[in-house]
Short mmCIF file of C-alpha atoms and ligand atoms in Angstrom, two decimals:
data_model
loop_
_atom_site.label_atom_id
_atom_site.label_comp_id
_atom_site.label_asym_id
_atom_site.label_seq_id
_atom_site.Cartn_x
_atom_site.Cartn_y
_atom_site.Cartn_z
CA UNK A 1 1.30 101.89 -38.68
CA UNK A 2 1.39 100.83 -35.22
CA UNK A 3 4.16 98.56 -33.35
CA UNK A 4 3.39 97.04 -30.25
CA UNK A 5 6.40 97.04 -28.22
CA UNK A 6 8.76 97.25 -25.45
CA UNK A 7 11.84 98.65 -25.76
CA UNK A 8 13.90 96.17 -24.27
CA UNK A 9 12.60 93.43 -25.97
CA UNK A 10 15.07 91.91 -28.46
CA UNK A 11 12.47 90.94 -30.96
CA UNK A 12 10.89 94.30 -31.18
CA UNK A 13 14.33 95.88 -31.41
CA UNK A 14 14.57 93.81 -34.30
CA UNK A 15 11.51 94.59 -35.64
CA UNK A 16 12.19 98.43 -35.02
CA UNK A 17 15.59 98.20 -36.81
CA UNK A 18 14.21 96.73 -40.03
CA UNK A 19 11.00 99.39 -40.45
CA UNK A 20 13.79 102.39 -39.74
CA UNK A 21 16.20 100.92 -41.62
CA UNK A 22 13.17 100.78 -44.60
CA UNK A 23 12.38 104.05 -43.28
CA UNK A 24 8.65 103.33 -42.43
CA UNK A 25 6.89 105.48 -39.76
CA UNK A 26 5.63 104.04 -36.69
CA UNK A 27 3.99 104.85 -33.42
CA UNK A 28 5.02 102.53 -30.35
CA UNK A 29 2.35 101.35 -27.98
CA UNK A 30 3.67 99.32 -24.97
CA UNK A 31 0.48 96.76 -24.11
CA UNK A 32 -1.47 98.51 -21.42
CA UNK A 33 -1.14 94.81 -19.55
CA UNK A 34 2.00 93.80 -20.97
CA UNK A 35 3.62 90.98 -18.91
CA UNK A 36 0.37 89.76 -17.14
CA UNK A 37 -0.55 86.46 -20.03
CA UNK A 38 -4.04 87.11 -19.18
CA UNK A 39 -5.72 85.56 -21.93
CA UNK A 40 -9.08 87.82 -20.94
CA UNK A 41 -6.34 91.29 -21.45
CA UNK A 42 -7.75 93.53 -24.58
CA UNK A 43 -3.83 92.63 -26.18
CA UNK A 44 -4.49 89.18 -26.28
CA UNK A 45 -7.09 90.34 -29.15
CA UNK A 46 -4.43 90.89 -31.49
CA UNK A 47 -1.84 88.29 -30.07
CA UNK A 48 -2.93 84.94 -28.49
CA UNK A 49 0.47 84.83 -27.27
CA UNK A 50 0.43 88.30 -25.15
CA UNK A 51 3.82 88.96 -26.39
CA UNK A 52 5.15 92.10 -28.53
CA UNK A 53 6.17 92.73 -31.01
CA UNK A 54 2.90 93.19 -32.99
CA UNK A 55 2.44 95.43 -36.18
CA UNK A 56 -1.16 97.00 -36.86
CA UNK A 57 -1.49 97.65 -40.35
CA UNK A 58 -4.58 99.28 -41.00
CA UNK A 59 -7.39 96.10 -39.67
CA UNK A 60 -4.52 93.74 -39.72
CA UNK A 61 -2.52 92.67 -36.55
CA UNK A 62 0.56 90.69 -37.51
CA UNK A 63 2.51 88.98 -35.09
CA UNK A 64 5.99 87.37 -34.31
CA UNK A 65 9.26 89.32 -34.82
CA UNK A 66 10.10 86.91 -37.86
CA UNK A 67 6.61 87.32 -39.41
CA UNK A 68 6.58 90.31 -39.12
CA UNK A 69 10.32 91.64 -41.00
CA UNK A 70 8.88 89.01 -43.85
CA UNK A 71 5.79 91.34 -44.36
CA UNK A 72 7.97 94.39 -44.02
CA UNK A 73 10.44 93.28 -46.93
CA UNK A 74 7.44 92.37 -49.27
CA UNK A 75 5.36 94.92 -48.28
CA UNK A 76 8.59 97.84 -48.63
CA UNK A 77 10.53 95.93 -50.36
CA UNK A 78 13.57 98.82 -50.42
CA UNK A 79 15.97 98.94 -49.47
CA UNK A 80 16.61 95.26 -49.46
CA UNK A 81 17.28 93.41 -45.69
CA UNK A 82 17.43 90.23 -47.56
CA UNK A 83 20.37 89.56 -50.21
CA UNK A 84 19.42 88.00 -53.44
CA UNK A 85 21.45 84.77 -53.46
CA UNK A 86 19.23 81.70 -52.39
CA UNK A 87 22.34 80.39 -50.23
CA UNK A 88 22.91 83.86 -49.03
CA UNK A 89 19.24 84.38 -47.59
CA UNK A 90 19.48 80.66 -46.29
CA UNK A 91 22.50 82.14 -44.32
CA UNK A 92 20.79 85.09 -42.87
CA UNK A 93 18.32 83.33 -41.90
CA UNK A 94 20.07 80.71 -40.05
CA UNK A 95 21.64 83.46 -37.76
CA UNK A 96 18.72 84.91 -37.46
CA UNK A 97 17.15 81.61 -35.99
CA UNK A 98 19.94 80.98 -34.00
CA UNK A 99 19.42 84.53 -32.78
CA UNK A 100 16.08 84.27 -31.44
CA UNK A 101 16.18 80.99 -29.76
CA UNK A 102 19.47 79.93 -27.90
CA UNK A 103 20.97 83.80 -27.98
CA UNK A 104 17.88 85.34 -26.34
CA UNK A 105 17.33 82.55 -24.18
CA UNK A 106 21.09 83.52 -22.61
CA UNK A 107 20.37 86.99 -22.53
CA UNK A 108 17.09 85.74 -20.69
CA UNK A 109 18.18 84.05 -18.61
CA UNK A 110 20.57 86.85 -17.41
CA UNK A 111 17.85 89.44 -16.71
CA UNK A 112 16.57 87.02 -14.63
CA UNK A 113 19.30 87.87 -12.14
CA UNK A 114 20.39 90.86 -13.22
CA UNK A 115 16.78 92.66 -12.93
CA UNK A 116 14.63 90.06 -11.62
CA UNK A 117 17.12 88.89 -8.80
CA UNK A 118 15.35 85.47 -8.96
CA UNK A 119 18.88 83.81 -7.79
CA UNK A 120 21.41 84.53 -5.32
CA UNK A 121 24.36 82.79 -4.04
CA UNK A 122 25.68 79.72 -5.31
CA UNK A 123 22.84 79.22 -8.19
CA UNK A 124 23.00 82.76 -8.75
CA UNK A 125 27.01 82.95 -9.34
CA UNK A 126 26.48 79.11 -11.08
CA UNK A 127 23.70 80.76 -13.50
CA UNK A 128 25.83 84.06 -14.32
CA UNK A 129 28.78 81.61 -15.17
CA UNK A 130 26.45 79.55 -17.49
CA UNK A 131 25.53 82.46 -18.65
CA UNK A 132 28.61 83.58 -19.38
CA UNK A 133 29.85 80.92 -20.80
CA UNK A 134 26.93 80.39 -23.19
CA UNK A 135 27.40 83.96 -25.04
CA UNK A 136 30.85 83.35 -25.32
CA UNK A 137 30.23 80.14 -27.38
CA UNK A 138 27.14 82.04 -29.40
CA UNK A 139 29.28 84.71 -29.81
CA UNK A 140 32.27 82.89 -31.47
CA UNK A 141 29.91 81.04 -33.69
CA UNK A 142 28.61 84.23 -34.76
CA UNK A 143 32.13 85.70 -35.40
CA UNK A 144 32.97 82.71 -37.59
CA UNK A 145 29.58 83.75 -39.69
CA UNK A 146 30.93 87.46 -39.99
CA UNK A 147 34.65 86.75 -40.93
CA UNK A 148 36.39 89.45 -42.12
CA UNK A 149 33.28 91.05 -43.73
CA UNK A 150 31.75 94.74 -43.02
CA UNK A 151 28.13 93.06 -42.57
CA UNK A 152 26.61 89.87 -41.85
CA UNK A 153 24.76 89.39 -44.87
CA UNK A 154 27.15 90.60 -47.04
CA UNK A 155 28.14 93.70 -48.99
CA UNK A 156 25.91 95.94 -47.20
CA UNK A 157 23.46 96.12 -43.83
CA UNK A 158 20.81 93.49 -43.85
CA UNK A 159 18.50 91.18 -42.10
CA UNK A 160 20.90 89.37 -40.50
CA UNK A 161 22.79 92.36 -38.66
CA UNK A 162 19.19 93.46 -37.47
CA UNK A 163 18.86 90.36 -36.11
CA UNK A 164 21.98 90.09 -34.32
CA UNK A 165 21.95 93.43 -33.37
CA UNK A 166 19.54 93.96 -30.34
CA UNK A 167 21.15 90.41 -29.14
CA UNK A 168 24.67 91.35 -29.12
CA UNK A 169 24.10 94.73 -27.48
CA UNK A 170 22.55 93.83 -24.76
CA UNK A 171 25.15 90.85 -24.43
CA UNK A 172 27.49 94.69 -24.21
CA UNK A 173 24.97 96.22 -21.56
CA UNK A 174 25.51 92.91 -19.18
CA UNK A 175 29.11 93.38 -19.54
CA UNK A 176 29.41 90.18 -21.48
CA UNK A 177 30.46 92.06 -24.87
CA UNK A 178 32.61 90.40 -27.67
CA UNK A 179 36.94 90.91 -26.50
CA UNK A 180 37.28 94.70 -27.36
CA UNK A 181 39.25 95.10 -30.53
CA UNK A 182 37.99 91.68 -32.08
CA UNK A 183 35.64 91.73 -35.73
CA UNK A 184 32.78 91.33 -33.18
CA UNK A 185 32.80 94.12 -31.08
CA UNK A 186 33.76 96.20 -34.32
CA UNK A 187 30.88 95.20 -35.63
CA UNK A 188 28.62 96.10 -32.83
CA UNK A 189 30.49 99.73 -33.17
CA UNK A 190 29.75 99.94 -36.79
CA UNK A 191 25.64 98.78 -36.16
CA UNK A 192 25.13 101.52 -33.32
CA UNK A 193 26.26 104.35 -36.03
CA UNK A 194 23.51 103.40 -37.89
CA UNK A 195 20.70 105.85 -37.46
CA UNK A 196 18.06 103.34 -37.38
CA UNK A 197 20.27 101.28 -35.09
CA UNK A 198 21.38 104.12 -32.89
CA UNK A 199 17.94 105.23 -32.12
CA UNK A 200 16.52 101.81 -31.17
CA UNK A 201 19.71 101.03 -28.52
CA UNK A 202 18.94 104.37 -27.33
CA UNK A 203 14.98 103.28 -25.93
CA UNK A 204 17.17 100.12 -24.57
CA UNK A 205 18.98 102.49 -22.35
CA UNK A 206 16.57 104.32 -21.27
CA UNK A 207 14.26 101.24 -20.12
CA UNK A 208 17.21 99.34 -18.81
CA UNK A 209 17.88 102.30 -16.64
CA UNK A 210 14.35 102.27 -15.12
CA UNK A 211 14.98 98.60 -14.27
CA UNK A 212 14.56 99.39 -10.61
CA UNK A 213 11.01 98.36 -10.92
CA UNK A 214 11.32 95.23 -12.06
CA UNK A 215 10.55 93.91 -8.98
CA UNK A 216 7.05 94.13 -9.31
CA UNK A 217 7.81 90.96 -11.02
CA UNK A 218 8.14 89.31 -7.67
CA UNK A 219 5.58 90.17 -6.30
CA UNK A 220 2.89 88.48 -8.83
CA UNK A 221 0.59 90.48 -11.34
CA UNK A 222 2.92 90.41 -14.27
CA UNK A 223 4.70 87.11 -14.75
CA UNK A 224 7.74 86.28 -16.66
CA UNK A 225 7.62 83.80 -19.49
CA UNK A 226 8.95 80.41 -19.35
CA UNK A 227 8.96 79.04 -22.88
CA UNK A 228 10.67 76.70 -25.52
CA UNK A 229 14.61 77.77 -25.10
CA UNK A 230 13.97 79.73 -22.17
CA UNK A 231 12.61 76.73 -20.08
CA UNK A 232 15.59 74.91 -21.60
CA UNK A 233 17.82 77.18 -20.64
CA UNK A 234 17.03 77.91 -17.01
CA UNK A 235 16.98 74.06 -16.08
CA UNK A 236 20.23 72.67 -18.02
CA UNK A 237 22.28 75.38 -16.56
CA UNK A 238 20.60 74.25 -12.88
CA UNK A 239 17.91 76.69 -12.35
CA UNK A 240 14.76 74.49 -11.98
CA UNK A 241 14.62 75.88 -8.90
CA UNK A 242 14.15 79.62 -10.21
CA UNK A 243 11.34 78.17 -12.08
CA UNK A 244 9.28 75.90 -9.48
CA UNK A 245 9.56 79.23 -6.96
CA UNK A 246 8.39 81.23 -9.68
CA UNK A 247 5.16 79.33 -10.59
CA UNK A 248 4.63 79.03 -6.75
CA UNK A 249 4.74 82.12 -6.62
CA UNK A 250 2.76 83.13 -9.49
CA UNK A 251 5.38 85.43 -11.03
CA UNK A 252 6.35 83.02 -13.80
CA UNK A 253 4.10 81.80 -16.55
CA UNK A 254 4.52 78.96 -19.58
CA UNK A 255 3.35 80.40 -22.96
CA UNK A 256 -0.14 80.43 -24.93
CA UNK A 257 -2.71 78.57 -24.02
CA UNK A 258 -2.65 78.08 -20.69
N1 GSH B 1 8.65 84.42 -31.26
C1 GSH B 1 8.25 85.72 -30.80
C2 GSH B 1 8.78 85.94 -29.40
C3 GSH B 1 8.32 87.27 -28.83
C4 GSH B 1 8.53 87.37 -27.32
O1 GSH B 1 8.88 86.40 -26.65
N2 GSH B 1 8.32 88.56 -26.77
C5 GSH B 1 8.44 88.76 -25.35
C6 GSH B 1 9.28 89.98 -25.03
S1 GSH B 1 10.98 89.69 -25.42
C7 GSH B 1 7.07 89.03 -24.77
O2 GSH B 1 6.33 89.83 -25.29
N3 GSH B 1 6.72 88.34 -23.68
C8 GSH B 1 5.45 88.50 -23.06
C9 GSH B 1 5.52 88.46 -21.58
O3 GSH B 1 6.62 88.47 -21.03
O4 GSH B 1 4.46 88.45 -20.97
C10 GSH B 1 8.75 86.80 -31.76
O5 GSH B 1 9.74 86.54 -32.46
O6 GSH B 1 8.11 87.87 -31.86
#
């Protein structure tokens, strides 16, 4: 089994956390031209889209985070991420959606300036407090989801908490964490003694700390992905300028084709 990846990438985090949590053994191949959307680039063979995560099963190449954990819990179907109860896999599912399009186009959004410095001054301090803002709102909704329980999706780890996981964490690593103390940010403590957990925040921090290089970025080559909630994202909290410089300057890209 191979998983395309990178390790900062929410959606392979994701990915990562259900095959470890299913205990399935993996070798992880970052995309020799990862980041560049050239649709000529030997990983747009097994991903039209360019983007990771992908899963290489024997001939077949699977791809999209969401796909994918579906083909992990038929395929190894134990232990469980999804809970039995029609309503209850409606609700993990729902998170997880919410997860993947207006979370990670926050936390986006935010390593935009954070690592990709594609803001400063007044947009840049106008951005962060969007930014802000945004995960506190996601944030609450997602604390009114957990209640008082252990889990998202019930009495034990599931689908749910994987997907939350890799977006609440790095919410943490921005500094923009649920209030210390609250269900939340218990949680998050409870998730990162998981094993399977543990190990896949651990390749977050060591690629966040080689962030230096990010900006190659700037410079053209690779180019950041403007799509769907992203694009949304950017312009409604008053960025359209971060994205007009960065298809000027070839450094930003809209998704598959084009
Ligand atoms: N819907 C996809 C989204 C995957 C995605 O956007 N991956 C990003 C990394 S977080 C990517 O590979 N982007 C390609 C690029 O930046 O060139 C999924 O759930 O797998």
């Amino acid at each position: 089994m191979i998983l395309y990846e990178h390790p900062l990438s929410s959606y392979a985090q994701k990915v990562k956390i259900v095959l470890r949590e299913k205990g399935v053994a993996f070798q992880r191949i970052l995309p020799e031209d990862f980041g560049t959307g050239r649709g000529d680039a030997p990983f747009a063979a097994v991903n039209p889209r360019g983007e990771v995560p992908v899963l290489i099963d024997g001939d077949a190449a699977i791809f999209d985070s969401t796909v994918i954990i579906e083909y992990a819990e038929e395929r190894w179907p134990l232990p469980a991420m999804l809970p039995r109860d029609p309503l209850a896999r409606a609700r993990a599912r729902m998170i997880e959606d919410i997860c993947d399009t207006h979370y990670e186009a926050v936390n986006w959004g935010f390593g935009e300036l954070r690592w990709f410095r594609r803001a400063s001054g007044s947009l840049e301090a106008t951005l962060r407090a969007a930014a802000a803002r945004d995960t506190a709102t996601i944030q609450a909704w997602l604390a009114d989801r957990l209640g008082g329980a252990d889990w998202f999706g019930g009495p034990s780890f599931g689908w749910a908490d994987a997907a939350a996981a890799a977006m609440v964490n790095r919410s943490v690593h921005y500094g923009l964490g649920p209030p210390p103390g609250s269900p939340l940010a218990r949680w998050h403590a409870r998730i990162s003694a998981r094993p399977a957990v543990a190990e896949t925040f651990r390749e977050f921090d060591g690629a966040a700390a080689a962030m230096a290089a990010a900006a190659d970025y700037r410079t053209g080559g690779r180019r950041r992905e403007y799509r769907d909630h992203r694009l949304e994202w950017m312009i409604r909290s008053g960025g359209i300028d971060v994205v007009r410089d960065g298809l000027r300057d070839d450094n930003s890209r809209f998704s598959w084709p084009g």
